[in-house]
Amino acid sequence: MQYVQQYVLAKYPEYCNGLVEGGDKIDLDALCINDESSESSANEKGKSPRRDAASLPSFGISNSELGKIQLEPSRLLDILTKKTSFQGNFISIPEIQVRNRALQQCGLSEEDYLVVFALTLKEAMMMIGECYPFFRGNYYMTILGEQYDCIREFVTFKDSKIIAAPETWLDLRIKGSQLSQYFRRKSKHSPKGLFAYPAYVQETRYSMHWISEAHRNSWHVLLDASSALDAGKERLALSLHRPDFVLCTVDNTHAQPSKLTCLLVRKQSFETAASSAN
């Protein structure tokens, strides 16, 4: 806890005591939707007495208490099942090289993630939309561009609800409280759904803190890092945050096409084997 406090004060001084730099004091407690269950009261003892921890962003540490959920029958589930089987140990050297390059660019490890290859970003997103268990009662909150966010079609087909949030909500100093409020909205389902956002938009890099806060409030996260790494920007350090899905692109030096889209799937978030029929 002391390390986290030091990290917050060093990197995000504007959030010290709920202050926004250059603005007025914000009562973060008043912005929160009180959806904490009675079961969480036992965990309050170790938290800061100055402010309820549910009202503050969680920086640097990703909560993985959701447990694994079963993906729906789909092409992606078939691929993941094969990769986690004995047969999945036999892969080519070029595939190993591309897989390792994708993991290194995102700062993630083979022990925690499976890597699936796709020809295009659209194909990778369609695999996510097909396999994720959307249903009436959960949500898909997205800040991805509508022109390429084809997950929305699957959400609509499965009678789930789309929350199209503006890019400005990713601003930690201005509109971030609105995004936090949606994370904390009441739901009788856990996880509440899937939250998708881009790591970069043009020259703006957005905070990875949203991954941790979404996890802490029972959301899965899809991070689109395809434009960031494709543009040759610095590598991402996702090992502390560990999103459930990551989209990125890597150079393919062995064949055509020259670039491959990689979908990284976190092992701890999903059952990667097809459910057996009773």
PDB file of N, CA and C in Angstrom, residues 30-65:
ATOM      1  N   ALA A  30     -18.852  11.698  -4.163  1.00  0.00           N
ATOM      2  CA  ALA A  30     -20.164  12.088  -4.665  1.00  0.00           C
ATOM      3  C   ALA A  30     -20.383  11.645  -6.096  1.00  0.00           C
ATOM      4  N   LEU A  31     -19.286  11.336  -6.820  1.00  0.00           N
ATOM      5  CA  LEU A  31     -19.410  10.935  -8.216  1.00  0.00           C
ATOM      6  C   LEU A  31     -19.638   9.440  -8.372  1.00  0.00           C
ATOM      7  N   CYS A  32     -19.415   8.691  -7.316  1.00  0.00           N
ATOM      8  CA  CYS A  32     -19.472   7.235  -7.415  1.00  0.00           C
ATOM      9  C   CYS A  32     -20.902   6.745  -7.281  1.00  0.00           C
ATOM     10  N   ILE A  33     -21.215   5.711  -8.030  1.00  0.00           N
ATOM     11  CA  ILE A  33     -22.480   5.015  -7.846  1.00  0.00           C
ATOM     12  C   ILE A  33     -22.230   3.901  -6.845  1.00  0.00           C
ATOM     13  N   ASN A  34     -22.976   3.889  -5.783  1.00  0.00           N
ATOM     14  CA  ASN A  34     -22.729   2.941  -4.701  1.00  0.00           C
ATOM     15  C   ASN A  34     -23.265   1.577  -5.071  1.00  0.00           C
ATOM     16  N   ASP A  35     -22.365   0.769  -5.698  1.00  0.00           N
ATOM     17  CA  ASP A  35     -22.775  -0.589  -6.071  1.00  0.00           C
ATOM     18  C   ASP A  35     -21.932  -1.619  -5.337  1.00  0.00           C
ATOM     19  N   GLU A  36     -21.321  -1.207  -4.207  1.00  0.00           N
ATOM     20  CA  GLU A  36     -20.519  -2.153  -3.441  1.00  0.00           C
ATOM     21  C   GLU A  36     -21.442  -3.108  -2.696  1.00  0.00           C
ATOM     22  N   SER A  37     -21.147  -4.379  -2.753  1.00  0.00           N
ATOM     23  CA  SER A  37     -21.952  -5.376  -2.056  1.00  0.00           C
ATOM     24  C   SER A  37     -21.535  -5.441  -0.597  1.00  0.00           C
ATOM     25  N   SER A  38     -22.394  -6.042   0.219  1.00  0.00           N
ATOM     26  CA  SER A  38     -22.096  -6.168   1.640  1.00  0.00           C
ATOM     27  C   SER A  38     -20.897  -7.058   1.877  1.00  0.00           C
ATOM     28  N   GLU A  39     -20.568  -7.900   0.893  1.00  0.00           N
ATOM     29  CA  GLU A  39     -19.451  -8.809   1.052  1.00  0.00           C
ATOM     30  C   GLU A  39     -18.122  -8.075   1.051  1.00  0.00           C
ATOM     31  N   SER A  40     -18.077  -6.875   0.488  1.00  0.00           N
ATOM     32  CA  SER A  40     -16.817  -6.147   0.384  1.00  0.00           C
ATOM     33  C   SER A  40     -16.436  -5.462   1.680  1.00  0.00           C
ATOM     34  N   SER A  41     -17.338  -5.414   2.671  1.00  0.00           N
ATOM     35  CA  SER A  41     -17.057  -4.691   3.906  1.00  0.00           C
ATOM     36  C   SER A  41     -15.896  -5.308   4.669  1.00  0.00           C
ATOM     37  N   ALA A  42     -15.685  -6.607   4.505  1.00  0.00           N
ATOM     38  CA  ALA A  42     -14.604  -7.270   5.227  1.00  0.00           C
ATOM     39  C   ALA A  42     -13.241  -6.859   4.726  1.00  0.00           C
ATOM     40  N   ASN A  43     -13.181  -6.275   3.527  1.00  0.00           N
ATOM     41  CA  ASN A  43     -11.905  -5.891   2.940  1.00  0.00           C
ATOM     42  C   ASN A  43     -11.545  -4.439   3.214  1.00  0.00           C
ATOM     43  N   GLU A  44     -12.368  -3.716   3.986  1.00  0.00           N
ATOM     44  CA  GLU A  44     -12.149  -2.298   4.184  1.00  0.00           C
ATOM     45  C   GLU A  44     -11.080  -1.990   5.215  1.00  0.00           C
ATOM     46  N   LYS A  45     -10.669  -2.981   6.027  1.00  0.00           N
ATOM     47  CA  LYS A  45      -9.801  -2.692   7.145  1.00  0.00           C
ATOM     48  C   LYS A  45      -8.442  -2.204   6.699  1.00  0.00           C
ATOM     49  N   GLY A  46      -7.912  -2.772   5.584  1.00  0.00           N
ATOM     50  CA  GLY A  46      -6.571  -2.418   5.174  1.00  0.00           C
ATOM     51  C   GLY A  46      -6.491  -1.209   4.286  1.00  0.00           C
ATOM     52  N   LYS A  47      -7.560  -0.477   4.079  1.00  0.00           N
ATOM     53  CA  LYS A  47      -7.577   0.653   3.163  1.00  0.00           C
ATOM     54  C   LYS A  47      -7.362   1.970   3.896  1.00  0.00           C
ATOM     55  N   SER A  48      -7.007   2.988   3.138  1.00  0.00           N
ATOM     56  CA  SER A  48      -6.683   4.278   3.725  1.00  0.00           C
ATOM     57  C   SER A  48      -7.886   4.868   4.442  1.00  0.00           C
ATOM     58  N   PRO A  49      -7.691   5.389   5.688  1.00  0.00           N
ATOM     59  CA  PRO A  49      -8.816   5.980   6.425  1.00  0.00           C
ATOM     60  C   PRO A  49      -9.187   7.350   5.893  1.00  0.00           C
ATOM     61  N   ARG A  50      -8.347   7.951   5.034  1.00  0.00           N
ATOM     62  CA  ARG A  50      -8.610   9.306   4.575  1.00  0.00           C
ATOM     63  C   ARG A  50      -9.741   9.353   3.552  1.00  0.00           C
ATOM     64  N   ARG A  51      -9.836   8.314   2.750  1.00  0.00           N
ATOM     65  CA  ARG A  51     -10.859   8.324   1.701  1.00  0.00           C
ATOM     66  C   ARG A  51     -11.180   6.895   1.327  1.00  0.00           C
ATOM     67  N   ASP A  52     -12.418   6.632   1.084  1.00  0.00           N
ATOM     68  CA  ASP A  52     -12.823   5.283   0.699  1.00  0.00           C
ATOM     69  C   ASP A  52     -12.136   4.889  -0.591  1.00  0.00           C
ATOM     70  N   ALA A  53     -11.499   3.712  -0.621  1.00  0.00           N
ATOM     71  CA  ALA A  53     -10.700   3.307  -1.784  1.00  0.00           C
ATOM     72  C   ALA A  53     -11.550   3.110  -3.016  1.00  0.00           C
ATOM     73  N   ALA A  54     -12.848   2.827  -2.850  1.00  0.00           N
ATOM     74  CA  ALA A  54     -13.703   2.639  -4.023  1.00  0.00           C
ATOM     75  C   ALA A  54     -13.893   3.921  -4.796  1.00  0.00           C
ATOM     76  N   SER A  55     -13.608   5.068  -4.172  1.00  0.00           N
ATOM     77  CA  SER A  55     -13.809   6.339  -4.839  1.00  0.00           C
ATOM     78  C   SER A  55     -12.577   6.829  -5.559  1.00  0.00           C
ATOM     79  N   LEU A  56     -11.452   6.077  -5.440  1.00  0.00           N
ATOM     80  CA  LEU A  56     -10.221   6.494  -6.076  1.00  0.00           C
ATOM     81  C   LEU A  56      -9.809   5.488  -7.133  1.00  0.00           C
ATOM     82  N   PRO A  57      -9.113   5.947  -8.185  1.00  0.00           N
ATOM     83  CA  PRO A  57      -8.580   5.010  -9.176  1.00  0.00           C
ATOM     84  C   PRO A  57      -7.546   4.109  -8.541  1.00  0.00           C
ATOM     85  N   SER A  58      -7.424   2.875  -9.058  1.00  0.00           N
ATOM     86  CA  SER A  58      -6.395   1.961  -8.585  1.00  0.00           C
ATOM     87  C   SER A  58      -5.255   1.995  -9.581  1.00  0.00           C
ATOM     88  N   PHE A  59      -4.112   2.520  -9.186  1.00  0.00           N
ATOM     89  CA  PHE A  59      -2.995   2.713 -10.085  1.00  0.00           C
ATOM     90  C   PHE A  59      -2.021   1.555  -9.960  1.00  0.00           C
ATOM     91  N   GLY A  60      -1.663   0.997 -11.096  1.00  0.00           N
ATOM     92  CA  GLY A  60      -0.540   0.090 -11.148  1.00  0.00           C
ATOM     93  C   GLY A  60      -0.825  -1.355 -10.824  1.00  0.00           C
ATOM     94  N   ILE A  61      -1.909  -1.664 -10.164  1.00  0.00           N
ATOM     95  CA  ILE A  61      -2.173  -3.045  -9.788  1.00  0.00           C
ATOM     96  C   ILE A  61      -3.526  -3.455 -10.337  1.00  0.00           C
ATOM     97  N   SER A  62      -3.521  -4.572 -11.061  1.00  0.00           N
ATOM     98  CA  SER A  62      -4.745  -5.015 -11.708  1.00  0.00           C
ATOM     99  C   SER A  62      -5.405  -6.104 -10.883  1.00  0.00           C
ATOM    100  N   ASN A  63      -6.673  -5.964 -10.638  1.00  0.00           N
ATOM    101  CA  ASN A  63      -7.420  -6.942  -9.864  1.00  0.00           C
ATOM    102  C   ASN A  63      -7.828  -8.100 -10.755  1.00  0.00           C
ATOM    103  N   SER A  64      -7.598  -9.313 -10.298  1.00  0.00           N
ATOM    104  CA  SER A  64      -7.928 -10.488 -11.097  1.00  0.00           C
ATOM    105  C   SER A  64      -8.900 -11.384 -10.349  1.00  0.00           C
ATOM    106  N   GLU A  65      -9.800 -10.791  -9.560  1.00  0.00           N
ATOM    107  CA  GLU A  65     -10.708 -11.554  -8.731  1.00  0.00           C
ATOM    108  C   GLU A  65     -11.955 -12.016  -9.479  1.00  0.00           C
TER     109      GLU A  65
END
